[in-house]
Amino acid sequence: LSDPLPEALQRHRVPFDGRFNVHELSSDPPSDTPPKKELEDELDDLVDELDELQRRLFADERFAVLAVFQAMDAAGKDSTIRKVFSGVNPAGFRVHAFGRPSELELRHDFLARVAQRLPERGRIGIFNRSHYEEVLVVRVHPQFLTAQHLPDVDPARVWDERFESIRNFEQHLARNGTAVVKFWLDISPDEQRKRFIDRIEEADKNWKFRLGDLDDRSRWDDYQVAYQEALAATSRPWAPWYAIPANDKRYMRVAVARIMVATLRALDPRFPAVGDEQRRELQEGLARLQAENGGG
Ligand code: ADP
């Protein structure tokens, strides 16, 4: 089998020229998907490599990585994050989940709360939902926009203006050393229905079900339009979107892990070179420790 990593950065990537049609996508895994066992082995390897790359990222001190996850309910954001980052040093990454904004958050501009949660150099930051809710749920349910008390909202322009703000924000991050990579876990309505029914029928999953989730489900087509426009407008070389088929969790996780590994590899983080001064300190340290031993 050919190495899937080099092409992982192209496959599923939302084009940068705005030509993106959600109706051309499939939520099912591609036909060349390896069998279950191979996918599991590959994920194990990728999880290990991600840990190694994060250690370099930390030592290198130049870059941060921000991974954004967006999806309809039950697409598997949480379990994907859990599995893909399961091998990374817990000190090396931080997950933040963005729910409904608080009263105070609503008094700030719509990027303020994400700006406070960005990863510092050396770290991987994961956003479970993100500023994109501001052009997704807020677009589908305009009462959320009303609650923001914005001056002069022009409904014909507000979403394009937000896309522009987001593009500029992410480009600013990229210029300052944060690699931004964004995942839309693209589940089909049939698969979501199955998973909701599982949540109702399986006692261990009951806690995940909220009747309110069906309201968003009933707005499926509006969400598709919102996703299409948001992804087309904000997938750019400095902050690409990937539309990952989400009906098969194993494939989805491997696809996300491949892209994370390929993104980090492309940054080429390195352990810092040992300079003359440090070499002298290493030698002196060794000499002193050996002398201790000799002094017995
Ligand atoms: P999840 O569904 O991700 O497991 P929750 O059950 O806490 O997490 O749901 C978070 C809810 O908050 C979602 O319905 C999401 O659409 C909503 N939300 C997130 N950001 C915003 C926002 N900026 N404005 C309004 N609602 C938001």
PDB file of C-alpha atoms and ligand atoms in Angstrom:
ATOM      1  CA  LEU A   1       0.000   0.000   0.000  1.00  0.00           C
ATOM      2  CA  SER A   2       1.243   3.503  -0.753  1.00  0.00           C
ATOM      3  CA  ASP A   3       1.965   5.886   2.105  1.00  0.00           C
ATOM      4  CA  PRO A   4      -1.293   7.753   2.761  1.00  0.00           C
ATOM      5  CA  LEU A   5       0.384  10.568   4.694  1.00  0.00           C
ATOM      6  CA  PRO A   6       1.776  12.778   1.931  1.00  0.00           C
ATOM      7  CA  GLU A   7      -1.618  12.946   0.277  1.00  0.00           C
ATOM      8  CA  ALA A   8      -3.528  13.365   3.553  1.00  0.00           C
ATOM      9  CA  LEU A   9      -3.138  17.120   3.289  1.00  0.00           C
ATOM     10  CA  GLN A  10      -5.001  17.175  -0.012  1.00  0.00           C
ATOM     11  CA  ARG A  11      -7.616  14.526   0.452  1.00  0.00           C
ATOM     12  CA  HIS A  12     -10.812  15.888   2.033  1.00  0.00           C
ATOM     13  CA  ARG A  13      -9.395  19.396   1.947  1.00  0.00           C
ATOM     14  CA  VAL A  14     -11.932  22.098   1.212  1.00  0.00           C
ATOM     15  CA  PRO A  15     -10.648  24.034  -1.833  1.00  0.00           C
ATOM     16  CA  PHE A  16      -9.160  27.456  -1.229  1.00  0.00           C
ATOM     17  CA  ASP A  17     -10.928  29.077  -4.179  1.00  0.00           C
ATOM     18  CA  GLY A  18     -14.432  28.879  -2.724  1.00  0.00           C
ATOM     19  CA  ARG A  19     -15.543  26.073  -5.032  1.00  0.00           C
ATOM     20  CA  PHE A  20     -17.059  23.756  -2.514  1.00  0.00           C
ATOM     21  CA  ASN A  21     -20.303  21.868  -2.734  1.00  0.00           C
ATOM     22  CA  VAL A  22     -21.440  19.831   0.251  1.00  0.00           C
ATOM     23  CA  HIS A  23     -23.773  17.861  -2.001  1.00  0.00           C
ATOM     24  CA  GLU A  24     -20.783  16.360  -3.798  1.00  0.00           C
ATOM     25  CA  LEU A  25     -19.425  14.875  -0.580  1.00  0.00           C
ATOM     26  CA  SER A  26     -20.071  11.453   0.844  1.00  0.00           C
ATOM     27  CA  SER A  27     -20.258  10.837   4.577  1.00  0.00           C
ATOM     28  CA  ASP A  28     -19.168   7.250   3.956  1.00  0.00           C
ATOM     29  CA  PRO A  29     -15.488   6.269   3.895  1.00  0.00           C
ATOM     30  CA  PRO A  30     -13.744   6.243   0.485  1.00  0.00           C
ATOM     31  CA  SER A  31     -13.646   2.976  -1.437  1.00  0.00           C
ATOM     32  CA  ASP A  32      -9.894   2.499  -0.901  1.00  0.00           C
ATOM     33  CA  THR A  33     -10.274   2.499   2.896  1.00  0.00           C
ATOM     34  CA  PRO A  34      -8.142  -0.267   4.425  1.00  0.00           C
ATOM     35  CA  PRO A  35      -9.812  -3.013   6.478  1.00  0.00           C
ATOM     36  CA  LYS A  36     -10.565  -2.516  10.166  1.00  0.00           C
ATOM     37  CA  LYS A  37      -7.413  -4.109  11.535  1.00  0.00           C
ATOM     38  CA  GLU A  38      -5.153  -2.039   9.314  1.00  0.00           C
ATOM     39  CA  LEU A  39      -6.963   1.133  10.288  1.00  0.00           C
ATOM     40  CA  GLU A  40      -6.488   0.314  13.948  1.00  0.00           C
ATOM     41  CA  ASP A  41      -2.776  -0.389  13.519  1.00  0.00           C
ATOM     42  CA  GLU A  42      -2.333   2.778  11.523  1.00  0.00           C
ATOM     43  CA  LEU A  43      -4.095   4.829  14.187  1.00  0.00           C
ATOM     44  CA  ASP A  44      -1.785   3.387  16.862  1.00  0.00           C
ATOM     45  CA  ASP A  45       1.260   4.418  14.841  1.00  0.00           C
ATOM     46  CA  LEU A  46      -0.118   7.889  14.166  1.00  0.00           C
ATOM     47  CA  VAL A  47      -0.964   8.416  17.830  1.00  0.00           C
ATOM     48  CA  ASP A  48       2.648   7.579  18.744  1.00  0.00           C
ATOM     49  CA  GLU A  49       4.051   9.842  16.078  1.00  0.00           C
ATOM     50  CA  LEU A  50       1.842  12.702  17.218  1.00  0.00           C
ATOM     51  CA  ASP A  51       3.336  12.422  20.700  1.00  0.00           C
ATOM     52  CA  GLU A  52       6.856  12.485  19.280  1.00  0.00           C
ATOM     53  CA  LEU A  53       6.032  15.503  17.098  1.00  0.00           C
ATOM     54  CA  GLN A  54       4.471  17.387  20.004  1.00  0.00           C
ATOM     55  CA  ARG A  55       7.650  16.837  22.057  1.00  0.00           C
ATOM     56  CA  ARG A  56       9.628  18.410  19.259  1.00  0.00           C
ATOM     57  CA  LEU A  57       7.092  21.207  18.934  1.00  0.00           C
ATOM     58  CA  PHE A  58       7.579  21.975  22.624  1.00  0.00           C
ATOM     59  CA  ALA A  59      11.375  21.938  22.416  1.00  0.00           C
ATOM     60  CA  ASP A  60      11.387  23.977  19.223  1.00  0.00           C
ATOM     61  CA  GLU A  61       9.416  26.886  20.772  1.00  0.00           C
ATOM     62  CA  ARG A  62       8.419  28.475  17.464  1.00  0.00           C
ATOM     63  CA  PHE A  63       5.004  27.070  16.701  1.00  0.00           C
ATOM     64  CA  ALA A  64       1.640  26.345  18.248  1.00  0.00           C
ATOM     65  CA  VAL A  65      -1.033  24.230  16.584  1.00  0.00           C
ATOM     66  CA  LEU A  66      -4.743  24.946  16.778  1.00  0.00           C
ATOM     67  CA  ALA A  67      -7.131  22.165  15.748  1.00  0.00           C
ATOM     68  CA  VAL A  68     -10.774  23.161  15.388  1.00  0.00           C
ATOM     69  CA  PHE A  69     -13.586  20.585  15.424  1.00  0.00           C
ATOM     70  CA  GLN A  70     -17.088  21.318  14.191  1.00  0.00           C
ATOM     71  CA  ALA A  71     -19.935  18.932  13.442  1.00  0.00           C
ATOM     72  CA  MET A  72     -23.606  18.193  13.749  1.00  0.00           C
ATOM     73  CA  ASP A  73     -24.513  16.382  16.993  1.00  0.00           C
ATOM     74  CA  ALA A  74     -23.427  12.756  17.375  1.00  0.00           C
ATOM     75  CA  ALA A  75     -20.812  12.952  14.621  1.00  0.00           C
ATOM     76  CA  GLY A  76     -18.150  11.908  17.133  1.00  0.00           C
ATOM     77  CA  LYS A  77     -16.179  15.057  17.963  1.00  0.00           C
ATOM     78  CA  ASP A  78     -15.516  14.024  21.527  1.00  0.00           C
ATOM     79  CA  SER A  79     -14.421  10.464  20.839  1.00  0.00           C
ATOM     80  CA  THR A  80     -12.258  11.549  17.906  1.00  0.00           C
ATOM     81  CA  ILE A  81     -10.455  14.071  20.083  1.00  0.00           C
ATOM     82  CA  ARG A  82     -10.084  11.472  22.827  1.00  0.00           C
ATOM     83  CA  LYS A  83      -8.645   8.803  20.528  1.00  0.00           C
ATOM     84  CA  VAL A  84      -6.409  10.888  18.286  1.00  0.00           C
ATOM     85  CA  PHE A  85      -4.719  12.698  21.175  1.00  0.00           C
ATOM     86  CA  SER A  86      -4.708   9.716  23.533  1.00  0.00           C
ATOM     87  CA  GLY A  87      -0.935   9.305  23.264  1.00  0.00           C
ATOM     88  CA  VAL A  88       0.082  12.944  23.542  1.00  0.00           C
ATOM     89  CA  ASN A  89       1.603  14.152  26.804  1.00  0.00           C
ATOM     90  CA  PRO A  90      -1.334  15.744  28.700  1.00  0.00           C
ATOM     91  CA  ALA A  91       0.887  18.758  29.387  1.00  0.00           C
ATOM     92  CA  GLY A  92       1.308  19.236  25.649  1.00  0.00           C
ATOM     93  CA  PHE A  93      -2.256  19.890  24.613  1.00  0.00           C
ATOM     94  CA  ARG A  94      -5.418  21.463  25.915  1.00  0.00           C
ATOM     95  CA  VAL A  95      -8.999  20.932  24.836  1.00  0.00           C
ATOM     96  CA  HIS A  96     -11.563  23.652  25.196  1.00  0.00           C
ATOM     97  CA  ALA A  97     -15.273  23.079  24.554  1.00  0.00           C
ATOM     98  CA  PHE A  98     -17.300  26.135  23.611  1.00  0.00           C
ATOM     99  CA  GLY A  99     -20.946  26.054  24.636  1.00  0.00           C
ATOM    100  CA  ARG A 100     -23.506  28.842  24.698  1.00  0.00           C
ATOM    101  CA  PRO A 101     -21.806  32.142  25.463  1.00  0.00           C
ATOM    102  CA  SER A 102     -22.216  33.601  28.938  1.00  0.00           C
ATOM    103  CA  GLU A 103     -23.714  37.046  29.599  1.00  0.00           C
ATOM    104  CA  LEU A 104     -20.225  38.451  29.897  1.00  0.00           C
ATOM    105  CA  GLU A 105     -19.020  36.755  26.720  1.00  0.00           C
ATOM    106  CA  LEU A 106     -21.977  38.230  24.848  1.00  0.00           C
ATOM    107  CA  ARG A 107     -20.741  41.669  25.840  1.00  0.00           C
ATOM    108  CA  HIS A 108     -17.508  41.100  23.916  1.00  0.00           C
ATOM    109  CA  ASP A 109     -16.904  40.813  20.186  1.00  0.00           C
ATOM    110  CA  PHE A 110     -17.451  37.324  18.821  1.00  0.00           C
ATOM    111  CA  LEU A 111     -13.770  36.402  18.616  1.00  0.00           C
ATOM    112  CA  ALA A 112     -12.871  37.482  22.134  1.00  0.00           C
ATOM    113  CA  ARG A 113     -13.600  34.254  23.929  1.00  0.00           C
ATOM    114  CA  VAL A 114     -11.659  32.090  21.504  1.00  0.00           C
ATOM    115  CA  ALA A 115      -8.737  34.512  21.559  1.00  0.00           C
ATOM    116  CA  GLN A 116      -8.419  33.852  25.294  1.00  0.00           C
ATOM    117  CA  ARG A 117      -8.081  30.117  24.771  1.00  0.00           C
ATOM    118  CA  LEU A 118      -5.435  29.949  22.077  1.00  0.00           C
ATOM    119  CA  PRO A 119      -2.504  27.577  22.526  1.00  0.00           C
ATOM    120  CA  GLU A 120       0.883  29.022  23.384  1.00  0.00           C
ATOM    121  CA  ARG A 121       4.001  28.054  21.427  1.00  0.00           C
ATOM    122  CA  GLY A 122       4.907  24.430  21.910  1.00  0.00           C
ATOM    123  CA  ARG A 123       1.349  23.337  22.553  1.00  0.00           C
ATOM    124  CA  ILE A 124      -1.549  21.862  20.632  1.00  0.00           C
ATOM    125  CA  GLY A 125      -4.855  23.588  21.335  1.00  0.00           C
ATOM    126  CA  ILE A 126      -8.071  21.809  20.478  1.00  0.00           C
ATOM    127  CA  PHE A 127     -11.364  23.616  20.074  1.00  0.00           C
ATOM    128  CA  ASN A 128     -14.410  21.393  20.497  1.00  0.00           C
ATOM    129  CA  ARG A 129     -16.756  23.845  18.734  1.00  0.00           C
ATOM    130  CA  SER A 130     -15.282  27.271  18.179  1.00  0.00           C
ATOM    131  CA  HIS A 131     -15.774  30.746  16.726  1.00  0.00           C
ATOM    132  CA  TYR A 132     -17.413  28.949  13.779  1.00  0.00           C
ATOM    133  CA  GLU A 133     -20.558  28.551  15.875  1.00  0.00           C
ATOM    134  CA  GLU A 134     -20.917  32.260  15.193  1.00  0.00           C
ATOM    135  CA  VAL A 135     -21.611  31.565  11.518  1.00  0.00           C
ATOM    136  CA  LEU A 136     -23.388  28.225  12.047  1.00  0.00           C
ATOM    137  CA  VAL A 137     -25.783  27.982  15.011  1.00  0.00           C
ATOM    138  CA  VAL A 138     -26.032  31.766  15.207  1.00  0.00           C
ATOM    139  CA  ARG A 139     -26.913  31.893  11.538  1.00  0.00           C
ATOM    140  CA  VAL A 140     -29.522  29.149  11.732  1.00  0.00           C
ATOM    141  CA  HIS A 141     -31.045  30.619  14.910  1.00  0.00           C
ATOM    142  CA  PRO A 142     -30.975  34.419  14.481  1.00  0.00           C
ATOM    143  CA  GLN A 143     -32.168  35.042  18.048  1.00  0.00           C
ATOM    144  CA  PHE A 144     -28.570  34.337  19.084  1.00  0.00           C
ATOM    145  CA  LEU A 145     -27.456  37.234  16.931  1.00  0.00           C
ATOM    146  CA  THR A 146     -30.090  39.506  18.415  1.00  0.00           C
ATOM    147  CA  ALA A 147     -28.791  38.611  21.885  1.00  0.00           C
ATOM    148  CA  GLN A 148     -25.396  40.085  20.933  1.00  0.00           C
ATOM    149  CA  HIS A 149     -26.787  43.653  20.779  1.00  0.00           C
ATOM    150  CA  LEU A 150     -24.695  44.592  17.773  1.00  0.00           C
ATOM    151  CA  PRO A 151     -25.047  48.026  16.251  1.00  0.00           C
ATOM    152  CA  ASP A 152     -26.199  48.249  12.626  1.00  0.00           C
ATOM    153  CA  VAL A 153     -26.539  44.615  11.635  1.00  0.00           C
ATOM    154  CA  ASP A 154     -27.168  44.332   7.929  1.00  0.00           C
ATOM    155  CA  PRO A 155     -28.618  40.828   7.459  1.00  0.00           C
ATOM    156  CA  ALA A 156     -27.444  40.801   3.852  1.00  0.00           C
ATOM    157  CA  ARG A 157     -23.821  41.372   4.823  1.00  0.00           C
ATOM    158  CA  VAL A 158     -23.281  40.203   8.362  1.00  0.00           C
ATOM    159  CA  TRP A 159     -22.139  36.658   7.479  1.00  0.00           C
ATOM    160  CA  ASP A 160     -19.682  37.788   4.818  1.00  0.00           C
ATOM    161  CA  GLU A 161     -18.310  40.304   7.276  1.00  0.00           C
ATOM    162  CA  ARG A 162     -17.868  37.593   9.862  1.00  0.00           C
ATOM    163  CA  PHE A 163     -16.100  35.368   7.332  1.00  0.00           C
ATOM    164  CA  GLU A 164     -13.738  38.223   6.604  1.00  0.00           C
ATOM    165  CA  SER A 165     -13.073  38.766  10.315  1.00  0.00           C
ATOM    166  CA  ILE A 166     -12.390  35.055  10.760  1.00  0.00           C
ATOM    167  CA  ARG A 167     -10.050  34.883   7.756  1.00  0.00           C
ATOM    168  CA  ASN A 168      -8.093  37.869   9.022  1.00  0.00           C
ATOM    169  CA  PHE A 169      -7.963  36.512  12.557  1.00  0.00           C
ATOM    170  CA  GLU A 170      -6.674  33.124  11.425  1.00  0.00           C
ATOM    171  CA  GLN A 171      -4.154  34.649   9.049  1.00  0.00           C
ATOM    172  CA  HIS A 172      -2.887  36.772  11.909  1.00  0.00           C
ATOM    173  CA  LEU A 173      -2.468  33.614  13.997  1.00  0.00           C
ATOM    174  CA  ALA A 174      -0.653  31.828  11.203  1.00  0.00           C
ATOM    175  CA  ARG A 175       1.733  34.739  10.672  1.00  0.00           C
ATOM    176  CA  ASN A 176       2.566  34.623  14.339  1.00  0.00           C
ATOM    177  CA  GLY A 177       3.384  30.940  14.474  1.00  0.00           C
ATOM    178  CA  THR A 178       0.078  29.170  15.100  1.00  0.00           C
ATOM    179  CA  ALA A 179      -0.754  26.527  12.514  1.00  0.00           C
ATOM    180  CA  VAL A 180      -4.528  26.365  12.227  1.00  0.00           C
ATOM    181  CA  VAL A 181      -6.219  23.192  10.985  1.00  0.00           C
ATOM    182  CA  LYS A 182      -9.979  22.707  10.946  1.00  0.00           C
ATOM    183  CA  PHE A 183     -12.104  19.571  10.811  1.00  0.00           C
ATOM    184  CA  TRP A 184     -15.725  19.264   9.874  1.00  0.00           C
ATOM    185  CA  LEU A 185     -16.882  15.779  10.829  1.00  0.00           C
ATOM    186  CA  ASP A 186     -19.469  15.200   8.158  1.00  0.00           C
ATOM    187  CA  ILE A 187     -22.122  12.729   9.299  1.00  0.00           C
ATOM    188  CA  SER A 188     -25.211  11.854   7.233  1.00  0.00           C
ATOM    189  CA  PRO A 189     -28.731  12.437   8.572  1.00  0.00           C
ATOM    190  CA  ASP A 190     -29.462   8.687   8.516  1.00  0.00           C
ATOM    191  CA  GLU A 191     -26.410   7.896  10.579  1.00  0.00           C
ATOM    192  CA  GLN A 192     -27.267  10.652  13.055  1.00  0.00           C
ATOM    193  CA  ARG A 193     -30.752   9.199  13.405  1.00  0.00           C
ATOM    194  CA  LYS A 194     -29.275   5.766  14.212  1.00  0.00           C
ATOM    195  CA  ARG A 195     -26.935   7.227  16.791  1.00  0.00           C
ATOM    196  CA  PHE A 196     -29.716   9.237  18.449  1.00  0.00           C
ATOM    197  CA  ILE A 197     -31.824   6.080  18.681  1.00  0.00           C
ATOM    198  CA  ASP A 198     -28.843   4.274  20.267  1.00  0.00           C
ATOM    199  CA  ARG A 199     -28.590   7.048  22.812  1.00  0.00           C
ATOM    200  CA  ILE A 200     -32.220   6.504  23.730  1.00  0.00           C
ATOM    201  CA  GLU A 201     -32.101   2.711  23.755  1.00  0.00           C
ATOM    202  CA  GLU A 202     -28.771   2.167  25.492  1.00  0.00           C
ATOM    203  CA  ALA A 203     -28.876   3.104  29.166  1.00  0.00           C
ATOM    204  CA  ASP A 204     -25.184   4.093  29.251  1.00  0.00           C
ATOM    205  CA  LYS A 205     -25.800   6.625  26.510  1.00  0.00           C
ATOM    206  CA  ASN A 206     -29.026   8.163  27.823  1.00  0.00           C
ATOM    207  CA  TRP A 207     -27.137  11.043  29.402  1.00  0.00           C
ATOM    208  CA  LYS A 208     -26.031  12.165  25.954  1.00  0.00           C
ATOM    209  CA  PHE A 209     -29.528  12.627  24.610  1.00  0.00           C
ATOM    210  CA  ARG A 210     -31.356  15.925  24.750  1.00  0.00           C
ATOM    211  CA  LEU A 211     -34.670  16.455  23.067  1.00  0.00           C
ATOM    212  CA  GLY A 212     -33.426  19.859  21.940  1.00  0.00           C
ATOM    213  CA  ASP A 213     -30.903  18.106  19.657  1.00  0.00           C
ATOM    214  CA  LEU A 214     -33.821  17.155  17.427  1.00  0.00           C
ATOM    215  CA  ASP A 215     -34.529  20.831  16.769  1.00  0.00           C
ATOM    216  CA  ASP A 216     -31.139  21.261  15.150  1.00  0.00           C
ATOM    217  CA  ARG A 217     -31.677  18.007  13.284  1.00  0.00           C
ATOM    218  CA  SER A 218     -34.898  19.393  11.852  1.00  0.00           C
ATOM    219  CA  ARG A 219     -32.875  22.317  10.477  1.00  0.00           C
ATOM    220  CA  TRP A 220     -30.436  19.996   8.684  1.00  0.00           C
ATOM    221  CA  ASP A 221     -30.607  21.688   5.293  1.00  0.00           C
ATOM    222  CA  ASP A 222     -30.091  25.134   6.786  1.00  0.00           C
ATOM    223  CA  TYR A 223     -27.020  23.854   8.576  1.00  0.00           C
ATOM    224  CA  GLN A 224     -25.688  22.340   5.356  1.00  0.00           C
ATOM    225  CA  VAL A 225     -25.972  25.716   3.656  1.00  0.00           C
ATOM    226  CA  ALA A 226     -24.284  27.400   6.625  1.00  0.00           C
ATOM    227  CA  TYR A 227     -21.448  24.852   6.598  1.00  0.00           C
ATOM    228  CA  GLN A 228     -20.991  25.112   2.875  1.00  0.00           C
ATOM    229  CA  GLU A 229     -20.715  28.881   2.905  1.00  0.00           C
ATOM    230  CA  ALA A 230     -18.563  29.061   6.027  1.00  0.00           C
ATOM    231  CA  LEU A 231     -16.106  26.418   4.859  1.00  0.00           C
ATOM    232  CA  ALA A 232     -15.874  27.784   1.332  1.00  0.00           C
ATOM    233  CA  ALA A 233     -15.204  31.283   2.665  1.00  0.00           C
ATOM    234  CA  THR A 234     -12.653  30.346   5.310  1.00  0.00           C
ATOM    235  CA  SER A 235     -10.660  27.401   3.945  1.00  0.00           C
ATOM    236  CA  ARG A 236      -7.371  29.043   3.074  1.00  0.00           C
ATOM    237  CA  PRO A 237      -3.751  27.869   2.771  1.00  0.00           C
ATOM    238  CA  TRP A 238      -2.955  29.255   6.243  1.00  0.00           C
ATOM    239  CA  ALA A 239      -6.024  27.648   7.844  1.00  0.00           C
ATOM    240  CA  PRO A 240      -7.414  24.799   5.739  1.00  0.00           C
ATOM    241  CA  TRP A 241     -10.691  23.056   6.390  1.00  0.00           C
ATOM    242  CA  TYR A 242     -11.023  19.294   5.991  1.00  0.00           C
ATOM    243  CA  ALA A 243     -14.451  17.734   5.435  1.00  0.00           C
ATOM    244  CA  ILE A 244     -14.032  14.288   6.969  1.00  0.00           C
ATOM    245  CA  PRO A 245     -16.543  11.517   6.187  1.00  0.00           C
ATOM    246  CA  ALA A 246     -17.897  10.700   9.641  1.00  0.00           C
ATOM    247  CA  ASN A 247     -20.241   7.754   9.199  1.00  0.00           C
ATOM    248  CA  ASP A 248     -17.454   5.301  10.010  1.00  0.00           C
ATOM    249  CA  LYS A 249     -15.664   6.280  13.203  1.00  0.00           C
ATOM    250  CA  ARG A 250     -12.550   4.223  12.536  1.00  0.00           C
ATOM    251  CA  TYR A 251     -11.943   5.847   9.193  1.00  0.00           C
ATOM    252  CA  MET A 252     -12.745   9.300  10.564  1.00  0.00           C
ATOM    253  CA  ARG A 253     -10.209   9.010  13.363  1.00  0.00           C
ATOM    254  CA  VAL A 254      -7.455   7.800  11.064  1.00  0.00           C
ATOM    255  CA  ALA A 255      -8.196  10.583   8.588  1.00  0.00           C
ATOM    256  CA  VAL A 256      -7.979  13.210  11.343  1.00  0.00           C
ATOM    257  CA  ALA A 257      -4.805  11.651  12.780  1.00  0.00           C
ATOM    258  CA  ARG A 258      -3.146  11.566   9.360  1.00  0.00           C
ATOM    259  CA  ILE A 259      -3.859  15.250   8.848  1.00  0.00           C
ATOM    260  CA  MET A 260      -2.624  16.175  12.321  1.00  0.00           C
ATOM    261  CA  VAL A 261       0.609  14.238  11.806  1.00  0.00           C
ATOM    262  CA  ALA A 262       1.119  15.630   8.312  1.00  0.00           C
ATOM    263  CA  THR A 263       0.463  19.184   9.557  1.00  0.00           C
ATOM    264  CA  LEU A 264       3.003  18.851  12.351  1.00  0.00           C
ATOM    265  CA  ARG A 265       5.542  17.196  10.069  1.00  0.00           C
ATOM    266  CA  ALA A 266       5.214  20.110   7.672  1.00  0.00           C
ATOM    267  CA  LEU A 267       6.190  22.511  10.471  1.00  0.00           C
ATOM    268  CA  ASP A 268       9.305  20.376  10.892  1.00  0.00           C
ATOM    269  CA  PRO A 269       9.754  21.128  14.606  1.00  0.00           C
ATOM    270  CA  ARG A 270      13.268  20.398  15.838  1.00  0.00           C
ATOM    271  CA  PHE A 271      15.093  19.924  19.064  1.00  0.00           C
ATOM    272  CA  PRO A 272      17.287  23.021  19.416  1.00  0.00           C
ATOM    273  CA  ALA A 273      20.897  22.606  18.334  1.00  0.00           C
ATOM    274  CA  VAL A 274      23.399  22.456  21.168  1.00  0.00           C
ATOM    275  CA  GLY A 275      25.521  25.626  21.134  1.00  0.00           C
ATOM    276  CA  ASP A 276      29.111  26.119  22.334  1.00  0.00           C
ATOM    277  CA  GLU A 277      28.039  27.438  25.723  1.00  0.00           C
ATOM    278  CA  GLN A 278      25.688  24.540  26.352  1.00  0.00           C
ATOM    279  CA  ARG A 279      28.271  22.023  25.170  1.00  0.00           C
ATOM    280  CA  ARG A 280      30.685  23.476  27.712  1.00  0.00           C
ATOM    281  CA  GLU A 281      28.026  23.143  30.433  1.00  0.00           C
ATOM    282  CA  LEU A 282      27.314  19.549  29.452  1.00  0.00           C
ATOM    283  CA  GLN A 283      31.010  18.726  29.677  1.00  0.00           C
ATOM    284  CA  GLU A 284      31.407  20.487  32.995  1.00  0.00           C
ATOM    285  CA  GLY A 285      28.298  18.789  34.389  1.00  0.00           C
ATOM    286  CA  LEU A 286      29.600  15.409  33.352  1.00  0.00           C
ATOM    287  CA  ALA A 287      33.038  16.095  34.824  1.00  0.00           C
ATOM    288  CA  ARG A 288      31.528  17.159  38.146  1.00  0.00           C
ATOM    289  CA  LEU A 289      29.246  14.143  38.373  1.00  0.00           C
ATOM    290  CA  GLN A 290      32.088  11.789  37.551  1.00  0.00           C
ATOM    291  CA  ALA A 291      34.288  13.433  40.160  1.00  0.00           C
ATOM    292  CA  GLU A 292      31.568  12.828  42.779  1.00  0.00           C
ATOM    293  CA  ASN A 293      31.679   9.172  41.977  1.00  0.00           C
ATOM    294  CA  GLY A 294      35.468   9.067  42.050  1.00  0.00           C
ATOM    295  CA  GLY A 295      35.473  10.840  45.408  1.00  0.00           C
ATOM    296  CA  GLY A 296      33.296   7.917  46.500  1.00  0.00           C
TER     297      GLY A 296
HETATM  298  P1  ADP B   1     -21.722  19.341  22.580  1.00  0.00           P
HETATM  299  O1  ADP B   1     -23.035  19.261  21.868  1.00  0.00           O
HETATM  300  O2  ADP B   1     -20.618  19.892  21.739  1.00  0.00           O
HETATM  301  O3  ADP B   1     -21.345  18.067  23.269  1.00  0.00           O
HETATM  302  P2  ADP B   1     -23.121  20.976  24.490  1.00  0.00           P
HETATM  303  O4  ADP B   1     -24.149  19.928  24.627  1.00  0.00           O
HETATM  304  O5  ADP B   1     -22.616  21.708  25.696  1.00  0.00           O
HETATM  305  O6  ADP B   1     -21.818  20.409  23.753  1.00  0.00           O
HETATM  306  O7  ADP B   1     -23.669  22.006  23.415  1.00  0.00           O
HETATM  307  C1  ADP B   1     -23.103  23.230  23.218  1.00  0.00           C
HETATM  308  C2  ADP B   1     -24.162  24.086  22.561  1.00  0.00           C
HETATM  309  O8  ADP B   1     -23.721  25.438  22.569  1.00  0.00           O
HETATM  310  C3  ADP B   1     -24.397  23.690  21.108  1.00  0.00           C
HETATM  311  O9  ADP B   1     -25.757  23.575  20.874  1.00  0.00           O
HETATM  312  C4  ADP B   1     -23.813  24.866  20.361  1.00  0.00           C
HETATM  313  O10 ADP B   1     -24.461  25.098  19.124  1.00  0.00           O
HETATM  314  C5  ADP B   1     -24.018  25.996  21.332  1.00  0.00           C
HETATM  315  N1  ADP B   1     -23.118  27.118  21.063  1.00  0.00           N
HETATM  316  C6  ADP B   1     -21.786  27.099  20.969  1.00  0.00           C
HETATM  317  N2  ADP B   1     -21.293  28.300  20.655  1.00  0.00           N
HETATM  318  C7  ADP B   1     -22.360  29.123  20.530  1.00  0.00           C
HETATM  319  C8  ADP B   1     -22.517  30.495  20.200  1.00  0.00           C
HETATM  320  N3  ADP B   1     -21.467  31.257  19.942  1.00  0.00           N
HETATM  321  N4  ADP B   1     -23.766  30.997  20.198  1.00  0.00           N
HETATM  322  C9  ADP B   1     -24.831  30.218  20.471  1.00  0.00           C
HETATM  323  N5  ADP B   1     -24.737  28.912  20.771  1.00  0.00           N
HETATM  324  C10 ADP B   1     -23.528  28.367  20.800  1.00  0.00           C
END
